XYZ file of C-alpha atoms in Angstrom:
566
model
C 14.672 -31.919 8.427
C 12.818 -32.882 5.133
C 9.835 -30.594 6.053
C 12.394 -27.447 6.716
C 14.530 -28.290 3.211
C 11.535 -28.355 1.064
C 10.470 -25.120 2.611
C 13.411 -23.408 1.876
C 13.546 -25.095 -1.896
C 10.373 -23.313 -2.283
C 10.786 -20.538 -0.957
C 14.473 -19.297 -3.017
C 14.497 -21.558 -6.168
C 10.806 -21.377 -7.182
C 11.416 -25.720 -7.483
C 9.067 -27.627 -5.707
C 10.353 -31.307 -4.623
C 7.857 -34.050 -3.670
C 9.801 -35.365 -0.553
C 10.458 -39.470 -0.217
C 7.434 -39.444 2.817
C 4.931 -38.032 0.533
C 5.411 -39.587 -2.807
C 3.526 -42.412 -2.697
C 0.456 -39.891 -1.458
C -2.578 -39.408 -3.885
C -3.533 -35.917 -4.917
C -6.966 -36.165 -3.003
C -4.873 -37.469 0.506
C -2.452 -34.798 0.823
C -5.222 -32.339 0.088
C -6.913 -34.083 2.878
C -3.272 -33.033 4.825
C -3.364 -29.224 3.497
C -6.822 -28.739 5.252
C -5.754 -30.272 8.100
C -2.681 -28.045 8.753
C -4.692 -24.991 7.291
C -4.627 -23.397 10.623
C -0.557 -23.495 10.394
C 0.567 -20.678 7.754
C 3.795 -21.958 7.024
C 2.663 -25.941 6.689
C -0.233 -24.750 4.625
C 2.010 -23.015 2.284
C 4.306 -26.448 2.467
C 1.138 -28.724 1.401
C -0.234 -26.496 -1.116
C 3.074 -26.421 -2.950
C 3.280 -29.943 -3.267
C 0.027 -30.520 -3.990
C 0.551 -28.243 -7.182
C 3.872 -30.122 -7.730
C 1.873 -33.902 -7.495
C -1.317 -32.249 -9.498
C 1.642 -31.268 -12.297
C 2.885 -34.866 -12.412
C -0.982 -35.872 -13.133
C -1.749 -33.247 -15.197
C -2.854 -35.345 -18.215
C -4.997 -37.602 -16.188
C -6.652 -35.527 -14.493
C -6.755 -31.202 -15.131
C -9.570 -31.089 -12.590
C -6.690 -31.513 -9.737
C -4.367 -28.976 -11.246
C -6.993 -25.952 -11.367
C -7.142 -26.739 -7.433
C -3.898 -26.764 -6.845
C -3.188 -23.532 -8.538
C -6.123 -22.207 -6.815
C -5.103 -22.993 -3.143
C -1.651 -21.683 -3.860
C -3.005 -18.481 -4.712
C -3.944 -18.115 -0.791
C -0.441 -17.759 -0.345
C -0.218 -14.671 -2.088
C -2.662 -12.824 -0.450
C -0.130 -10.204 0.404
C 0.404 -9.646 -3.375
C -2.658 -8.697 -5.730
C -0.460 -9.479 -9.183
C 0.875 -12.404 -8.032
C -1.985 -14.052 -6.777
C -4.193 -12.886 -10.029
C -1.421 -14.874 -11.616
C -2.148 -18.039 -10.047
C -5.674 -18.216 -10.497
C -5.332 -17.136 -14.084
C -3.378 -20.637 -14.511
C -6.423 -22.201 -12.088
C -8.850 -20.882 -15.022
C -6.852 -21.499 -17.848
C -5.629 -25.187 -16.722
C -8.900 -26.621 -18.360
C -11.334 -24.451 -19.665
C -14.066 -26.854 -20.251
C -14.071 -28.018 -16.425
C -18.320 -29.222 -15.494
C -17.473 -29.097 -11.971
C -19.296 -27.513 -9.245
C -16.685 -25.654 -7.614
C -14.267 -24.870 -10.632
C -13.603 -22.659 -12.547
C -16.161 -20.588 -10.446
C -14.495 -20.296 -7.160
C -11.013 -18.929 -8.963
C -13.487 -16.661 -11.039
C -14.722 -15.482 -7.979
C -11.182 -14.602 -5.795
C -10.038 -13.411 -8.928
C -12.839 -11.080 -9.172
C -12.598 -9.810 -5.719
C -8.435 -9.139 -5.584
C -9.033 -6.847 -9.111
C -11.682 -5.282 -6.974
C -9.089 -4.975 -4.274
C -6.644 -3.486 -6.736
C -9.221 -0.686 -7.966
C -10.247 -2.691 -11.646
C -13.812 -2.601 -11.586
C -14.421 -3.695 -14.840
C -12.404 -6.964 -14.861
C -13.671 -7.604 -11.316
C -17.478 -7.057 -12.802
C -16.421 -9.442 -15.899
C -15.247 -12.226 -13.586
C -18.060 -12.304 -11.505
C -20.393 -12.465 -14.332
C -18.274 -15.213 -15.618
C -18.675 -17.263 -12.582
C -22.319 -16.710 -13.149
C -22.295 -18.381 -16.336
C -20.685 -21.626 -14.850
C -23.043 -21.650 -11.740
C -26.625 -20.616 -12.813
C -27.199 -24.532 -13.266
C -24.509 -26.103 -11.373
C -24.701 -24.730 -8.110
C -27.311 -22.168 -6.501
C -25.629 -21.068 -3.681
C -22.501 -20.069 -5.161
C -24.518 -18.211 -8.014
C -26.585 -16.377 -5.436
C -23.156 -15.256 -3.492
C -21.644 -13.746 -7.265
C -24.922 -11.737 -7.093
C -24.222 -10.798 -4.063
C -20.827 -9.491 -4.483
C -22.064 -8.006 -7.792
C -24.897 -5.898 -5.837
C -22.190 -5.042 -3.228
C -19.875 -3.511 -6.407
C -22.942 -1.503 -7.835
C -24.008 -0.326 -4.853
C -20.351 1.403 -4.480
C -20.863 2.896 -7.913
C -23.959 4.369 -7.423
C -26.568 2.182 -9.430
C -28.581 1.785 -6.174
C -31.712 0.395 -7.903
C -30.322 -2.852 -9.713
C -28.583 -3.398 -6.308
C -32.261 -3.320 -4.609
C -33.213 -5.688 -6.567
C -30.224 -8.077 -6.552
C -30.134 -7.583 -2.832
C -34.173 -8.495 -2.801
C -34.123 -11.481 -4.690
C -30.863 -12.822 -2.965
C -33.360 -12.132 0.410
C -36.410 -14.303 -1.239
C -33.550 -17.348 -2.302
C -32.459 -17.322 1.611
C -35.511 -17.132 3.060
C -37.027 -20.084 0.343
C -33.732 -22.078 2.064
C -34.152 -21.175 5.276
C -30.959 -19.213 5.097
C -29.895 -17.516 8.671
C -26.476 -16.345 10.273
C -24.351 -13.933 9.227
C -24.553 -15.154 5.528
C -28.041 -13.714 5.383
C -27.431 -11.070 7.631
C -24.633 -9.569 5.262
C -27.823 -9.529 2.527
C -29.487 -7.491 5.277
C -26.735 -5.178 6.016
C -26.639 -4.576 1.999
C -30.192 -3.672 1.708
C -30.142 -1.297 4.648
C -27.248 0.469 2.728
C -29.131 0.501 -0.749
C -32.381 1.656 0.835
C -30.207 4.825 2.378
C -28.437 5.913 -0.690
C -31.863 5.600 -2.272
C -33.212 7.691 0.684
C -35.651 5.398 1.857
C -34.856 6.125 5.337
C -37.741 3.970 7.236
C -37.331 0.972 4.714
C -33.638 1.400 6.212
C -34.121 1.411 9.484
C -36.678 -1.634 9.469
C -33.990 -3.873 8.107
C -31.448 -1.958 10.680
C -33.739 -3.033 13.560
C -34.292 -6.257 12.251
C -30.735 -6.980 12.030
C -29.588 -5.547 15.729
C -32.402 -7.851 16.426
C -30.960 -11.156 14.690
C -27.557 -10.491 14.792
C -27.051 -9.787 18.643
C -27.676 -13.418 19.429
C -25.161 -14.629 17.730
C -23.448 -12.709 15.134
C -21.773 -9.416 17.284
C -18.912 -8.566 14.309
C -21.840 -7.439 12.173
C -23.936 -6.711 15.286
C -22.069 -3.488 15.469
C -22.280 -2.756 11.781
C -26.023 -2.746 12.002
C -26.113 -0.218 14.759
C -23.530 1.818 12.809
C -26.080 1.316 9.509
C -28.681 2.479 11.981
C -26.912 6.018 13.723
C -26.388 7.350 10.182
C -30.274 6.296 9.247
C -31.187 8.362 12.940
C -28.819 11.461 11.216
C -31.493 11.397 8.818
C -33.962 11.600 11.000
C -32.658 14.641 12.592
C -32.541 12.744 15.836
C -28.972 13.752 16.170
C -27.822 12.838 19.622
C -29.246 9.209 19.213
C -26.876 9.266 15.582
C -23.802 10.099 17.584
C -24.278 7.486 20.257
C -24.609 4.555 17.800
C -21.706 5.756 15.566
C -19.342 6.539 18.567
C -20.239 3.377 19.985
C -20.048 1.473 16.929
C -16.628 2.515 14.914
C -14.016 1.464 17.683
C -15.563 -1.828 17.474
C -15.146 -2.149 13.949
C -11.709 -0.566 13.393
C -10.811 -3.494 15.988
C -12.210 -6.813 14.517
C -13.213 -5.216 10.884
C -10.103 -2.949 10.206
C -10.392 -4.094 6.339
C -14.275 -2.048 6.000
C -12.841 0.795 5.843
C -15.482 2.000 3.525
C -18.339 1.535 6.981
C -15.879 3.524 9.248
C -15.625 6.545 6.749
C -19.062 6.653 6.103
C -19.749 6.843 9.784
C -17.173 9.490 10.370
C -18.599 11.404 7.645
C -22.335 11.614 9.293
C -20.695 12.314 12.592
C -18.946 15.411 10.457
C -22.321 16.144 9.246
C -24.167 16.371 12.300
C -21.587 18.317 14.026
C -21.706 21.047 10.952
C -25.363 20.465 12.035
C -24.754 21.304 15.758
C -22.425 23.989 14.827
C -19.456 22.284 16.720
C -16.624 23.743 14.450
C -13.924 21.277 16.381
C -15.939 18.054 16.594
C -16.718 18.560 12.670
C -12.834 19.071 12.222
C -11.842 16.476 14.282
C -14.022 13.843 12.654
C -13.040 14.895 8.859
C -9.446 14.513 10.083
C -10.106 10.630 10.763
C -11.466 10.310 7.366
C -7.936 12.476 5.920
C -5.923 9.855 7.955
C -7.432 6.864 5.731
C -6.466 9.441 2.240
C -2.803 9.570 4.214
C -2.119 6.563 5.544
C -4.171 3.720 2.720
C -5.229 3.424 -0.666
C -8.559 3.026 0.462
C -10.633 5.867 -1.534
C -14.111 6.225 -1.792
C -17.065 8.815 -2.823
C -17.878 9.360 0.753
C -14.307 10.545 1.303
C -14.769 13.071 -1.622
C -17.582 14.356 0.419
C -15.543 14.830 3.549
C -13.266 17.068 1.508
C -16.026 19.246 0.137
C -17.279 19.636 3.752
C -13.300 20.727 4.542
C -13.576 22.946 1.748
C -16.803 24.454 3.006
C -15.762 25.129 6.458
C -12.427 27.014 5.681
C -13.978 29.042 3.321
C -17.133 30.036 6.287
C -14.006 31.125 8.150
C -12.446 32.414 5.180
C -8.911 30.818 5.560
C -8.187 30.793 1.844
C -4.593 28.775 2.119
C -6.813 25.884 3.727
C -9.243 26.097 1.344
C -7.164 25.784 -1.415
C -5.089 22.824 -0.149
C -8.609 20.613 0.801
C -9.216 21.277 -3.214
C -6.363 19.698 -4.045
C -6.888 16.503 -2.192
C -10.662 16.769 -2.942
C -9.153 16.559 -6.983
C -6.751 13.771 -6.121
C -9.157 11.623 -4.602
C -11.516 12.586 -8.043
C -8.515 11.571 -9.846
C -8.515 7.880 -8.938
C -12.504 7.673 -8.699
C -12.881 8.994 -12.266
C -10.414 6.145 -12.760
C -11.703 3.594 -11.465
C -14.974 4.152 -12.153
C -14.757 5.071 -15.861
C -13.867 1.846 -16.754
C -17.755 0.999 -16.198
C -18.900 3.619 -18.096
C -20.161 5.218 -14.900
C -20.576 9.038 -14.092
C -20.313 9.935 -10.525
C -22.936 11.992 -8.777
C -20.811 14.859 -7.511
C -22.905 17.299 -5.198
C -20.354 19.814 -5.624
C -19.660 21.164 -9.500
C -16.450 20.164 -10.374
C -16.550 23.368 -13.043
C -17.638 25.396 -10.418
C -14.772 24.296 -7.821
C -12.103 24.310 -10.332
C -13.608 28.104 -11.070
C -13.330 28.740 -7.203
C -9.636 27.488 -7.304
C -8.431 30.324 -9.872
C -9.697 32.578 -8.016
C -8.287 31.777 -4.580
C -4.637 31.335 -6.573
C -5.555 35.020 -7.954
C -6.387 36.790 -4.447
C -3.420 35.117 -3.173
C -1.116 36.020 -6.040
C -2.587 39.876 -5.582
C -1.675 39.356 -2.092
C 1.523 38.382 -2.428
C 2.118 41.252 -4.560
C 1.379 44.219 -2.304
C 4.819 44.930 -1.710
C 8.243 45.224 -3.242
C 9.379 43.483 -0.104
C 7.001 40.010 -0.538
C 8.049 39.820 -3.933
C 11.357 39.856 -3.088
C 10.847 36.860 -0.386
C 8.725 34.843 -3.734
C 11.880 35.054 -5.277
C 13.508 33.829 -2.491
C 11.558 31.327 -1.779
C 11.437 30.179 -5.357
C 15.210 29.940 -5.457
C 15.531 28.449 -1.612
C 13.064 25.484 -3.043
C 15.615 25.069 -6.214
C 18.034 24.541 -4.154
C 16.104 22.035 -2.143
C 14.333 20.456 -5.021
C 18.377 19.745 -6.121
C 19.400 18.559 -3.121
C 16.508 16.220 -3.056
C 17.360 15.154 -6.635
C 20.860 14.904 -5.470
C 20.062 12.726 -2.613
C 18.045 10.539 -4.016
C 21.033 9.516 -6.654
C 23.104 8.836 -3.429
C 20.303 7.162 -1.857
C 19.863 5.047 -4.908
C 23.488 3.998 -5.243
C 23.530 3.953 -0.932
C 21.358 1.029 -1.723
C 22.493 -0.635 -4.343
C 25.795 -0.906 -1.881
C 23.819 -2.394 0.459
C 21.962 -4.837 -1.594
C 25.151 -5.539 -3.878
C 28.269 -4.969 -1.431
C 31.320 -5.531 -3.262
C 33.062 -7.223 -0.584
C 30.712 -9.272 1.600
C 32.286 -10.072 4.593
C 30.286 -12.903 6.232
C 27.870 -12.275 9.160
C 28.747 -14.442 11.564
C 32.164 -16.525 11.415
C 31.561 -19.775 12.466
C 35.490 -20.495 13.720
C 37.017 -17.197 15.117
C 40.221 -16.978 15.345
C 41.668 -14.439 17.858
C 45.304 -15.103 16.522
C 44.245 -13.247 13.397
C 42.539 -10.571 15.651
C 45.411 -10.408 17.444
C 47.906 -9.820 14.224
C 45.391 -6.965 13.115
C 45.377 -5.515 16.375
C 47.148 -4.158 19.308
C 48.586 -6.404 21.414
C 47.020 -7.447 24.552
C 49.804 -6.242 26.696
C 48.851 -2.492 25.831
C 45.118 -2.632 26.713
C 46.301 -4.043 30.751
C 44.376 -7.606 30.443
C 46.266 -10.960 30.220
C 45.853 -12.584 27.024
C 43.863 -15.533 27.966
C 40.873 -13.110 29.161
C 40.810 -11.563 25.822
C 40.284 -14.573 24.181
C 37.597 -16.012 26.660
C 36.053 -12.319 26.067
C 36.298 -12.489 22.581
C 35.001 -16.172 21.991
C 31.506 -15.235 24.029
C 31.438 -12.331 21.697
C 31.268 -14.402 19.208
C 28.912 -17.084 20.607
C 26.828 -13.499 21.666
C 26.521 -12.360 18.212
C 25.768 -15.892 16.590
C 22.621 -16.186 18.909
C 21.632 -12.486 18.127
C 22.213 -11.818 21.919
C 22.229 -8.212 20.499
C 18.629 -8.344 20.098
C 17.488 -8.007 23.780
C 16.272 -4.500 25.310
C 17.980 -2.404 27.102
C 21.362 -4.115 26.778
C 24.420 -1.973 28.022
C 27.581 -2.715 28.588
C 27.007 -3.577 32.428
C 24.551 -6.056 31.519
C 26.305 -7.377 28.836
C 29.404 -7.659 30.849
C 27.490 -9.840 32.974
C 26.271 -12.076 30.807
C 29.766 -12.892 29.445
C 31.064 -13.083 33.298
C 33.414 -10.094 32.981
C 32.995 -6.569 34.034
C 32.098 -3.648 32.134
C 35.768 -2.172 32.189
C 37.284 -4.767 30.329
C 34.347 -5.361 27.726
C 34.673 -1.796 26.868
C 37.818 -1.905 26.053
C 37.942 -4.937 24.276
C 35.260 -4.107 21.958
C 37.649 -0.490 21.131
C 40.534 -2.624 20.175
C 39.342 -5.303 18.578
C 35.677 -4.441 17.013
C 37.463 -0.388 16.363
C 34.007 0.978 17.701
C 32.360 2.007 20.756
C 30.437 0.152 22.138
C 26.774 0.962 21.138
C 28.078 1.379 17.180
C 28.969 -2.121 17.757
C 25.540 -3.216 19.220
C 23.537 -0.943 16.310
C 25.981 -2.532 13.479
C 25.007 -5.836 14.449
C 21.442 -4.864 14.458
C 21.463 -3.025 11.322
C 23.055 -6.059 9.898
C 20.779 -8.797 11.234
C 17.484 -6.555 10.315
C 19.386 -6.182 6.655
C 19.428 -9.868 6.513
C 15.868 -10.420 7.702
C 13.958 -7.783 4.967
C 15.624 -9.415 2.231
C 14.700 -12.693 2.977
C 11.820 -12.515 5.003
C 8.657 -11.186 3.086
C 6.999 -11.034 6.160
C 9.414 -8.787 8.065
C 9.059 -6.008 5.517
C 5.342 -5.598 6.296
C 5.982 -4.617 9.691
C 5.703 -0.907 10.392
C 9.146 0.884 11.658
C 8.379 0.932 15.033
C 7.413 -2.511 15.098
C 11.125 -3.725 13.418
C 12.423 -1.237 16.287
C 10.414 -3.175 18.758
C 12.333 -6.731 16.980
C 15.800 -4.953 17.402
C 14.987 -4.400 20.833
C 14.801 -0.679 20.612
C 12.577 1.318 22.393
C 11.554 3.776 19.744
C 11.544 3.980 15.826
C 13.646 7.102 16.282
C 16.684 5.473 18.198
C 16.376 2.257 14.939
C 16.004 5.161 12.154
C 19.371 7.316 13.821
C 21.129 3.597 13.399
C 20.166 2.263 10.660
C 20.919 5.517 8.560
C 24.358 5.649 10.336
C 25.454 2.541 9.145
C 23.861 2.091 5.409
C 23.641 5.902 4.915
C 19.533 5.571 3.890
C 16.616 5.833 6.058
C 14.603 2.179 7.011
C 11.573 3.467 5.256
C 13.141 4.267 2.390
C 14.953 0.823 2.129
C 12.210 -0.842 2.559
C 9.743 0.821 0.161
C 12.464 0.454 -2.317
C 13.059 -3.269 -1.814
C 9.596 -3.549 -2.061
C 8.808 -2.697 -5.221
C 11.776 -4.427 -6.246
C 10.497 -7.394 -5.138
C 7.257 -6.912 -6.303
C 8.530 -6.327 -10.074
C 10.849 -9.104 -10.295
């Protein structure tokens, strides 16, 4: 019962109490407990929390234990870049002067990588060279991993040659320390990278081979990022059919057990886009620049390589000379330059575009021009412009519209005025009955409506609504009735029909859970559907907007962010 309090105290109030079992702990045993129960999400967060909270209480004896503390409760907010930047920030800033061999490096280091994560490139570049400073003497291993991570970040903005020779000497430290496993083999799979950006195909494909070689024995989640390294080396080689077999084999693999590298799986769609243009296989090349559109759709992921895929889009509807297509692939093929340029400006960097920017802005004008002089041939298109221009007024206002009633829609449901409580916990039927018909009029003797409605209630206070495929038959059986008299029980005294009483509940409970639950609100739509015990998204969606007059998605994106700036 303590455990469960002091998980709720931290998870509403923000206040973190040492329970009475714990107390007379030291800082370095209940660390000792939070790597024990690391494996356990929810204990982990428990332990870290009041390891910060004991570290706090011994601040001024010893800072040292405080800059850990903030730095394992960062791992809790994994799921939030600001918030977990936040944390470490207080692990650095705790004491600045710390000689120790894993601090303030390590929260240098996570730091370094989450403002990578969040597209700052030059804070993540500042941090890691920070961490160098505190490791070049203190400890060698960490200091060659920085240089590592920093060869990794150049090699993604294009300075290829100072990541050759970060990669190199990282290769020399590993082999002086008889470094093996899939720490060295990462170094590997770097190199190979670097030495095909730099076009040094057969340097490439040596370290490819090698690490196929080293990695099947033991290491298979980068096994299959080596032979993926190695088809786009073979695309080089013009040895096109052996290209296709790696990738293809290669990028399920991957998008199962690596589904965060999203930058490999692009880069091997893109090839397999290239080699189809190659083959002249107009809807293989298609299809594979579409998977590399889904990750511009569907993430934030974006990356030169996908710029690429857009130009070869942009290419192939002009051979074809579908000008509408053409001129909608330019768009995206500027949005995704619009983030690059951002993110990469802020090191200073130019990126090598194969395709003049000038030029393709240029090209744009004039496929807006032939389709404007298109457009105008007739009195009769003109007239439909105008139409169209005032049809999208009018839905360009009702979108404004709705989203002002969406907006207050969800302020009702986050603020109700009256909120009547979810689940009673003593229901009284007498009231029901004084609201209600009487049960004279409804042909069931008054002791079997309140039997009915009592397992109602004990039906809704266990979520019994939550179970698939429930209808009234099957609920009827469960509360040892029959489907006659449930039905119209629930029409007198619930004033619904019976599924509007099922979705209510639903839409009430799954309310509940997204506010509360962080969790819950990362779970796609069909997934919460799948929770409700619906059998498809489109059934929860219908329900959901029914009831709260708002869409899930919307909802949920919206509490979102208003979690995430409060």
């Amino acid at each position: 019962m303590i455990f469960v309090f002091i998980i709720t105290t931290i998870g509403y109030t923000q206040k973190i109490a040492i329970p009475d079992s714990l107390q007379t702990k030291s800082f370095n045993e209940i660390e000792v407990l939070l790597y024990e129960q690391s494996s356990d999400s929810i204990k982990a967060v428990f332990f870290s929390n009041i390891l910060l909270a004991k570290a706090k209480q011994e601040q001024e004896q010893d800072s040292l234990n405080l800059a850990k503390a903030y730095f394992q409760v960062s791992f809790n907010n994994v799921q939030n870049p600001l918030k977990r930047i936040a944390y470490l920030d207080s692990s650095i800033t705790s004491n600045p002067n710390i000689k120790h061999s894993f601090f303030p490096v390590l929260a240098y280091i996570n730091r370094a990588g989450t403002y990578k994560e969040i597209g700052n490139y030059e804070k993540a570049l500042d941090d890691y060279l920070s961490g160098l400073k505190y490791t070049d003497k203190v400890n060698t291993n960490i200091y060659q991993d920085i240089k590592h991570n920093i060869a990794r970040l150049k090699n993604e903005i294009g300075e290829y040659e100072e990541a050759k020779e970060m990669y190199m000497d990282i290769m020399k430290y590993e082999s002086s320390k008889n470094i093996e496993g899939r720490q060295h083999l990462i170094t590997v799979l770097g190199l190979v990278e670097t030495y095909r950006k730099l076009k040094q195909f057969d340097s490439a494909s040596y370290y490819a081979n090698k690490g196929i070689k080293e990695s099947i024995k033991d290491s298979l989640n980068v096994y299959h990022s080596f032979l993926l390294a190695e088809g786009i080396n073979l695309y080089y080689k013009d040895k096109y059919n052996a290209s296709i077999e790696n990738i293809n084999k290669s990028i399920p693999v991957i998008k199962k057990i690596e589904s965060h590298n999203m930058g490999i799986i692009i880069d091997g769609y893109l090839h397999l886009s290239k080699i189809y243009k190659k083959l002249d296989d107009k809807e293989m090349l298609i299809q594979s620049l579409q998977n590399i559109d889904w990750y511009f759709e569907n993430t934030n992921y974006r990356s030169i390589e996908m710029r690429e895929a857009y130009e070869l889009f942009i290419n192939h509807y002009k051979s074809i000379d579908d000008k509408n297509q053409q001129l909608y692939y330019i768009n995206k093929l500027f949005a995704v330059d619009s983030i690059l340029d951002s993110d990469y400006k802020n090191l200073n960097k130019t990126i090598t575009k194969k395709y003049d920017t000038p030029k393709l802005l240029e090209e744009k004008e004039k496929l807006i021009e032939f389709l404007e002089k298109k457009d105008k041939t007739s009195s009769l298109k003109f007239s439909i412009a105008l139409l169209l221009i005032l049809i999208l007024t009018i839905v360009f206002g009702y979108v404004y519209y709705r989203n002002i009633q969406y907006k207050r829609r969800y302020e009702a449901i986050m603020h109700p005025k009256n909120e009547p409580e979810t689940k009673p916990t003593e229901p009284s039927v007498v009231d029901q009955k004084n609201t209600e018909t009487d049960p004279k009029t409804i042909d069931i003797p008054e002791n079997i409506v309140q039997e009915i409605l009592e397992r109602l209630t004990q039906f809704e206070n266990k979520n019994g609504f939550l179970a698939r495929n429930l209808t009234i038959t099957v609920l009827a059986k469960k509360l040892n009735t029959n489907s006659k008299y449930l039905s119209k029980i629930i029409n007198q005294y619930k004033q619904k029909r019976f599924s509007v009483y099922i979705n209510e509940l639903r839409v009430d409970y799954v309310i509940e859970q997204l506010k509360e639950n962080p969790k819950f609100r990362l779970y796609s739509i069909k997934g919460i559907a799948r929770e409700l015990g619906y059998n498809n998204d489109r059934a929860f969606s219908k329900a959901f907007y029914q009831k709260t007059g708002v869409y899930p998605s919307y909802f949920i994106k919206k509490l979102s962010k208003e979690v995430t700036y409060t």
